[in-house]
Structures are given as C-alpha cells and as structure tokens.
Amino acid sequence: MGSVAIDASVPSCPEWHVADLIRHVGMFHRFITNLARLADGAVAGPECWTAAVDEVNSLAPDADLVTWFHAGGNQLVTALQNAPAGTTIQSFYGKHQPSLLVRRSATETAIHRWDVEGASGTSGPLNPALSAEGIDEFLDLLMPLFFRYADFAGRGEVIRLQPTDDVGGAWMITMDADTTNWSRQVEDAPADAAVRASLNNLYLFFLGRHTDESMQVTGDTAMLSEGRRVLAPLVSPRLLTCGRKNRQPSTTSVIDRRITDGIAMTRRCRSVRPPTSAGWVVRYAPSGAVFIVGCQDSSRPTGAPSLTGRVRGTAVLR
C-alpha cells in the first residue's frame, strides 16, 4: 500500500488498521462482483454476500493482502464491463441495473482510499464530481436502507449543504418522521441548518469524517450534530463489515435477511433529480488500483439523461 504500513492505524476508522480496510474493501468488491454476474431478472440471494464474507474470513494471517485486493479489483471490473447495461436485478440495493453497482464501487473505494491515506498522515482530496455523486447516492440509496428515522424524529427540519466549488446548487434536505426529501436548488432558500464547504469536505462531513479545512456551519447546530450522531452507525465501516478476521454474525444476519427478502422495503428517500444511470464505464490499473468512472453517451440508453462531457470522478486506492 505504497508507503503506508499494513499495520498502521487508520484515524478515521477507530480501532482499524490498514489491513482491516484492505479486507473490507476487497470483500465489498467481491460482493459487488457477485451481483454484477447475475442474469437479467435474477433476485440476489444471501450467497452473494456470504461468499464474499467467507472468502475474506478464510484468508491466512500472513496472506498477501495487496495481491488479493488487486485480484478482486480485476474481477470486479471484468464483471462490470461484461454486464449488459440493460440487465435488471433485485438485490440488497433494490431493483437496479449495473450502473448502480459501478457508482457504488467508485464511491466506496474513494472514501476508503481517503481513509487509508490518512494512516500516512495526509489524505488527498476526493474528486469533486465523485463527491457530488457520493452525496446523491447517500441520499438516494443508503439513507433509506440504514438511517434510523425513529431515533432522529424529524419534524420537517431542513438542512442545506452548500458547495463552494459547484454551480449545481445546494442540497436541500428535509428530514421528516420517516422520510427524507431532497433536491438541488441554485436559488437561496431558508434552512434550519446549513453547511458551506467544498464538495470534497461536504461529502466527508456527511460521512462523519473530519478534515483540517474550514467549514462554515450556521443555524441549528445541535440538530445537525444529532443527525450526524444518528448517521454514525451507517458511515462507520467497522459496524457494516465482516471484512476483519473476526466475523460479526449479528450484522451479517441483518444483511442476509434483507437480501433474502429481496429488499421489498419502501424507499424512504425521494429526490426530484432523475437517476443518472447512463453509460457508466470503469477502468482499473493493477499497479495503482485506480478506478475511473465516467460517462460515454454512445452507450446511453434511449431516454436516459444526457451527461455529455461530464466525467463523474476518479477514486484511487494505492
């Protein structure tokens, strides 16, 4: 992992070492690979998850984790490239096409690249476009699955995330009792709490990471802190993985049950933005474990939103 020791502590992931993150991300890549290989119309069973868990838990204590990680990355990219764009499956993430798996791979890899770099003392910034995608994905996909609405007890509070380096507008997030409604707005609008920062730092803030760069937080900071507290179990990888040597059966059983149920759960996060599911491409360089995610309009399905010329971002895990 470059100049980072395999046993170095990861400040942004308490109690974790670099080796734990390699196992976690490598396991995640294998889980997504299993989903990407499913046939059109398939419903993902628990074996897609448990096979990845079993593989990482079977690693020998002295296993070459970097080589193992690179092998999983190559398998993932091959599976994503071979998956027909129109394939639709039912999985832990709901009913979706391979484009969702590409974005999940990019954002998950990117944030943990940032975590690993922190073990060496300095984390490089995330790509702004990928950070914006990550916030969208979090609101669209992850909050409906994991956010503990009852604990937050929203009453219509509005949170504004204002990027300083993007003209796409602010994220306006309304927290209701059991739903999250959001949109992006260029014009000013009232909010109970607001965070103003670069896209990189907004995404890191959303994921409970801390940066040295300045952020402007105004309004009801206590409400904002409570929201981050409730989000904490979701954004902490040690609570959502069996990628360490010691398996965590309680978390696994929850995820297995949701997969077995076919994810027949109500989406509780609503966006006015159409999904950008067109033309995703991924490349992988074994020498640096580099994911590049972009859009090619030549492969854009009919009726999909045009993303001409917009590169969605780069995630690097060295």
Coordinates of C-alpha atoms in Angstrom, one line a residue:
M1 CA 0.0 0.0 0.0
G2 CA 2.7 2.5 -1.0
S3 CA 4.5 3.9 2.0
V4 CA 1.7 3.0 4.5
A5 CA 2.5 0.1 6.8
I6 CA -0.1 -2.7 6.7
D7 CA -0.5 -2.5 10.4
A8 CA -0.8 1.3 10.6
S9 CA -3.8 2.7 12.5
V10 CA -6.5 4.4 10.4
P11 CA -7.5 7.6 12.3
S12 CA -10.9 8.0 10.5
C13 CA -11.9 4.3 11.3
P14 CA -11.3 3.9 15.0
E15 CA -9.8 0.5 16.1
W16 CA -8.9 -0.3 12.4
H17 CA -5.6 -0.8 10.7
V18 CA -4.8 -0.6 7.0
A19 CA -5.1 -4.4 6.8
D20 CA -8.7 -4.2 8.0
L21 CA -9.6 -1.7 5.3
I22 CA -8.0 -3.8 2.6
R23 CA -10.1 -6.8 3.8
H24 CA -13.2 -4.6 4.0
V25 CA -12.9 -3.1 0.5
G26 CA -11.7 -6.4 -1.0
M27 CA -14.7 -8.1 0.4
F28 CA -17.0 -5.4 -0.8
H29 CA -15.5 -5.7 -4.3
R30 CA -16.3 -9.4 -4.3
F31 CA -19.8 -8.8 -3.2
I32 CA -20.4 -6.3 -6.0
T33 CA -18.8 -8.7 -8.4
N34 CA -21.2 -11.5 -7.4
L35 CA -24.1 -9.1 -8.0
A36 CA -22.8 -7.9 -11.4
R37 CA -22.6 -11.6 -12.6
L38 CA -26.3 -12.2 -12.0
A39 CA -28.5 -12.8 -15.1
D40 CA -31.3 -10.4 -16.1
G41 CA -34.3 -10.7 -13.8
A42 CA -32.4 -12.5 -11.1
V43 CA -33.0 -12.0 -7.4
A44 CA -29.8 -11.9 -5.4
G45 CA -29.7 -14.5 -2.6
P46 CA -27.7 -14.3 0.6
E47 CA -24.9 -16.3 -1.0
C48 CA -23.8 -13.2 -3.0
W49 CA -22.8 -11.6 0.4
T50 CA -21.8 -14.7 2.4
A51 CA -19.5 -15.9 -0.4
A52 CA -17.5 -12.7 -0.1
V53 CA -17.6 -12.8 3.7
D54 CA -16.4 -16.4 3.7
E55 CA -13.5 -15.6 1.3
V56 CA -12.1 -12.8 3.4
N57 CA -12.6 -14.7 6.6
S58 CA -10.6 -17.7 5.2
L59 CA -7.5 -15.6 4.5
A60 CA -4.5 -16.8 6.3
P61 CA -3.0 -14.4 8.9
D62 CA 0.1 -13.9 6.6
A63 CA -1.8 -13.6 3.4
D64 CA -0.6 -11.2 0.7
L65 CA -3.5 -8.8 1.1
V66 CA -2.4 -6.3 -1.6
T67 CA -2.2 -9.1 -4.2
W68 CA -5.5 -10.4 -3.0
F69 CA -7.0 -6.9 -3.2
H70 CA -5.8 -6.4 -6.8
A71 CA -7.2 -9.7 -7.9
G72 CA -10.6 -8.8 -6.6
G73 CA -10.4 -5.4 -8.3
N74 CA -9.7 -7.0 -11.6
Q75 CA -12.6 -9.5 -11.2
L76 CA -14.9 -6.6 -10.3
V77 CA -14.0 -4.5 -13.4
T78 CA -14.4 -7.5 -15.7
A79 CA -17.8 -8.4 -14.2
L80 CA -19.0 -4.8 -14.6
Q81 CA -17.7 -4.5 -18.1
N82 CA -19.3 -7.8 -19.1
A83 CA -22.7 -6.9 -17.5
P84 CA -25.2 -5.8 -20.2
A85 CA -26.3 -2.2 -19.5
G86 CA -30.0 -3.2 -19.7
T87 CA -29.7 -6.0 -17.1
T88 CA -32.1 -5.6 -14.2
I89 CA -31.7 -7.5 -10.9
Q90 CA -33.2 -7.4 -7.4
S91 CA -30.6 -7.1 -4.7
F92 CA -29.8 -5.6 -1.3
Y93 CA -30.0 -2.2 -3.0
G94 CA -33.4 -2.7 -4.5
K95 CA -34.3 -3.2 -8.2
H96 CA -31.5 -1.8 -10.3
Q97 CA -29.1 -2.0 -13.3
P98 CA -25.3 -2.5 -13.4
S99 CA -24.8 1.3 -13.4
L100 CA -25.8 1.4 -9.7
L101 CA -23.0 -1.1 -8.9
V102 CA -20.5 1.0 -10.8
R103 CA -21.2 4.0 -8.7
R104 CA -21.3 2.0 -5.5
S105 CA -17.8 0.6 -6.4
A106 CA -16.4 4.1 -7.1
T107 CA -17.7 5.8 -4.0
E108 CA -16.9 3.0 -1.6
T109 CA -13.4 2.7 -3.0
A110 CA -12.9 6.5 -3.0
I111 CA -13.8 7.1 0.7
H112 CA -11.6 4.2 1.9
R113 CA -8.7 5.5 -0.3
W114 CA -9.1 8.7 1.7
D115 CA -9.1 6.7 5.0
V116 CA -6.0 4.7 4.1
E117 CA -4.1 7.8 3.1
G118 CA -4.9 9.2 6.5
A119 CA -2.9 6.4 8.0
S120 CA 0.2 8.1 6.5
G121 CA -0.7 11.4 7.9
T122 CA -2.2 13.2 4.9
S123 CA -5.4 12.4 2.8
G124 CA -5.7 13.8 -0.6
P125 CA -9.0 15.4 -1.7
L126 CA -11.7 13.4 -3.4
N127 CA -12.6 14.3 -6.9
P128 CA -15.3 17.0 -6.7
A129 CA -17.6 15.3 -9.3
L130 CA -17.4 12.0 -7.5
S131 CA -18.1 13.7 -4.1
A132 CA -21.3 15.2 -5.6
E133 CA -22.3 11.7 -6.8
G134 CA -21.5 10.3 -3.4
I135 CA -23.8 12.7 -1.7
D136 CA -26.6 12.0 -4.2
E137 CA -26.0 8.2 -3.7
F138 CA -26.1 8.6 0.0
L139 CA -29.4 10.4 0.0
D140 CA -31.0 8.2 -2.8
L141 CA -29.7 4.8 -1.7
L142 CA -28.1 4.5 1.7
M143 CA -30.3 6.6 4.0
P144 CA -33.4 4.7 3.0
L145 CA -31.7 1.4 3.9
F146 CA -30.0 2.4 7.1
F147 CA -31.0 5.7 8.6
R148 CA -32.7 5.4 12.0
Y149 CA -35.6 7.8 11.4
A150 CA -37.2 7.0 14.7
D151 CA -34.1 8.0 16.6
F152 CA -33.8 11.3 14.8
A153 CA -37.6 12.0 15.0
G154 CA -37.6 14.6 12.2
R155 CA -40.3 17.2 12.1
G156 CA -39.6 18.8 8.7
E157 CA -36.2 20.3 9.6
V158 CA -34.3 21.5 6.5
I159 CA -30.6 21.0 6.1
R160 CA -28.7 22.9 3.4
L161 CA -25.4 21.6 2.0
Q162 CA -23.9 24.4 0.0
P163 CA -20.8 23.6 -2.2
T164 CA -18.4 26.4 -2.8
D165 CA -17.0 24.8 -5.9
D166 CA -20.0 23.7 -7.9
V167 CA -22.7 25.5 -9.8
G168 CA -25.2 22.7 -9.5
G169 CA -26.8 24.3 -6.4
A170 CA -27.2 23.3 -2.8
W171 CA -28.6 20.1 -1.5
M172 CA -31.8 20.9 0.4
I173 CA -32.7 18.0 2.6
T174 CA -36.0 17.9 4.5
M175 CA -36.0 15.5 7.5
D176 CA -39.5 14.2 8.2
A177 CA -40.6 11.5 10.6
D178 CA -40.0 8.5 8.3
T179 CA -38.8 10.1 5.0
T180 CA -36.1 12.2 3.6
N181 CA -37.0 14.5 0.7
W182 CA -34.3 16.4 -1.1
S183 CA -33.5 18.4 -4.2
R184 CA -30.7 20.6 -5.5
Q185 CA -31.5 24.3 -5.7
V186 CA -29.5 27.1 -7.2
E187 CA -31.6 29.9 -5.6
D188 CA -31.4 30.8 -2.0
A189 CA -33.9 29.0 0.3
P190 CA -34.4 29.0 4.1
A191 CA -32.9 26.2 6.1
D192 CA -32.8 25.3 9.8
A193 CA -29.1 24.4 9.5
A194 CA -26.5 25.0 6.7
V195 CA -23.1 23.7 5.9
R196 CA -20.9 25.6 3.4
A197 CA -17.7 23.9 2.1
S198 CA -16.1 22.4 -0.9
L199 CA -17.7 19.3 -2.4
N200 CA -14.9 17.2 -1.0
N201 CA -15.5 18.4 2.5
L202 CA -19.3 18.3 2.3
Y203 CA -19.0 14.6 1.4
L204 CA -16.5 13.9 4.1
F205 CA -18.7 15.8 6.6
F206 CA -21.7 13.8 5.5
L207 CA -19.7 10.6 6.1
G208 CA -18.6 11.6 9.6
R209 CA -15.0 12.3 8.6
H210 CA -13.1 15.3 9.9
T211 CA -10.9 17.5 7.7
D212 CA -8.5 20.3 8.5
E213 CA -10.1 22.6 6.0
S214 CA -12.5 25.3 7.2
M215 CA -16.3 24.7 7.0
Q216 CA -19.0 27.3 7.7
V217 CA -21.8 25.9 9.8
T218 CA -24.8 28.0 10.7
G219 CA -28.2 27.7 12.2
D220 CA -29.4 24.8 14.4
T221 CA -26.0 23.1 15.0
A222 CA -27.5 20.9 17.7
M223 CA -30.0 19.4 15.2
L224 CA -27.2 18.9 12.7
S225 CA -25.0 17.2 15.3
E226 CA -27.9 14.9 16.2
G227 CA -28.3 14.0 12.6
R228 CA -24.6 13.1 12.3
R229 CA -24.9 11.1 15.5
V230 CA -27.8 9.0 14.1
L231 CA -25.8 8.6 10.9
A232 CA -22.7 7.4 12.7
P233 CA -23.5 3.6 12.6
L234 CA -24.1 3.9 8.9
V235 CA -20.9 5.6 8.0
S236 CA -18.7 3.6 10.3
P237 CA -17.3 0.6 8.3
R238 CA -16.5 -1.4 11.4
L239 CA -20.2 -1.7 12.0
L240 CA -21.1 -2.8 8.5
T241 CA -18.5 -5.3 7.6
C242 CA -17.4 -8.8 8.2
G243 CA -14.1 -7.9 6.5
R244 CA -12.0 -8.2 9.6
K245 CA -10.6 -11.5 10.7
N246 CA -13.2 -11.9 13.4
R247 CA -16.7 -12.3 11.9
Q248 CA -19.6 -10.2 13.2
P249 CA -22.7 -12.5 13.0
S250 CA -25.2 -10.0 14.2
T251 CA -24.6 -7.5 11.3
T252 CA -24.3 -10.3 8.8
S253 CA -27.7 -11.8 9.8
V254 CA -29.4 -8.4 9.3
I255 CA -27.9 -8.0 5.8
D256 CA -28.6 -11.6 4.9
R257 CA -32.2 -11.2 5.9
R258 CA -32.7 -8.1 3.8
I259 CA -31.2 -9.9 0.8
T260 CA -33.3 -13.0 1.3
D261 CA -36.4 -10.8 1.5
G262 CA -35.5 -9.4 -1.9
I263 CA -35.2 -5.9 -0.4
A264 CA -39.0 -5.5 -0.5
M265 CA -38.7 -2.4 1.6
T266 CA -40.2 1.0 0.9
R267 CA -37.8 3.7 -0.4
R268 CA -38.0 6.4 2.1
C269 CA -35.8 9.0 0.4
R270 CA -37.2 10.9 -2.5
S271 CA -35.4 13.1 -5.0
V272 CA -36.6 15.4 -7.8
R273 CA -33.5 14.6 -9.8
P274 CA -33.7 11.8 -12.4
P275 CA -31.3 9.0 -11.8
T276 CA -28.0 9.3 -13.8
S277 CA -27.8 5.7 -14.7
A278 CA -26.4 6.0 -18.3
G279 CA -23.2 5.0 -19.8
W280 CA -21.0 4.3 -16.8
V281 CA -17.6 3.0 -17.5
V282 CA -14.8 1.8 -15.2
R283 CA -11.1 1.2 -15.7
Y284 CA -8.7 -0.5 -13.3
A285 CA -4.9 -0.3 -13.2
P286 CA -3.4 -3.1 -11.1
S287 CA -0.3 -1.1 -10.5
G288 CA -2.2 1.5 -8.5
A289 CA -5.7 0.1 -8.0
V290 CA -7.3 3.0 -9.9
F291 CA -11.0 3.3 -10.6
I292 CA -12.0 5.9 -13.1
V293 CA -15.7 6.4 -13.6
G294 CA -17.1 8.4 -16.5
C295 CA -20.0 8.6 -18.9
Q296 CA -20.0 7.7 -22.6
D297 CA -23.1 8.9 -24.4
S298 CA -22.6 6.4 -27.2
S299 CA -23.8 3.8 -24.8
R300 CA -26.6 5.9 -23.3
P301 CA -29.9 4.1 -23.3
T302 CA -32.8 5.8 -25.0
G303 CA -34.5 8.3 -22.7
A304 CA -31.6 8.4 -20.2
P305 CA -30.4 11.8 -19.1
S306 CA -27.5 13.2 -21.2
L307 CA -24.2 13.5 -19.4
T308 CA -22.1 14.6 -22.4
G309 CA -18.6 15.5 -21.5
R310 CA -19.1 15.2 -17.8
V311 CA -16.5 12.9 -16.1
R312 CA -18.0 11.6 -12.9
G313 CA -14.8 11.2 -11.0
T314 CA -11.8 9.2 -10.0
A315 CA -11.2 7.1 -7.0
V316 CA -7.7 5.9 -6.2
L317 CA -6.6 3.3 -3.7
R318 CA -2.8 3.0 -3.7

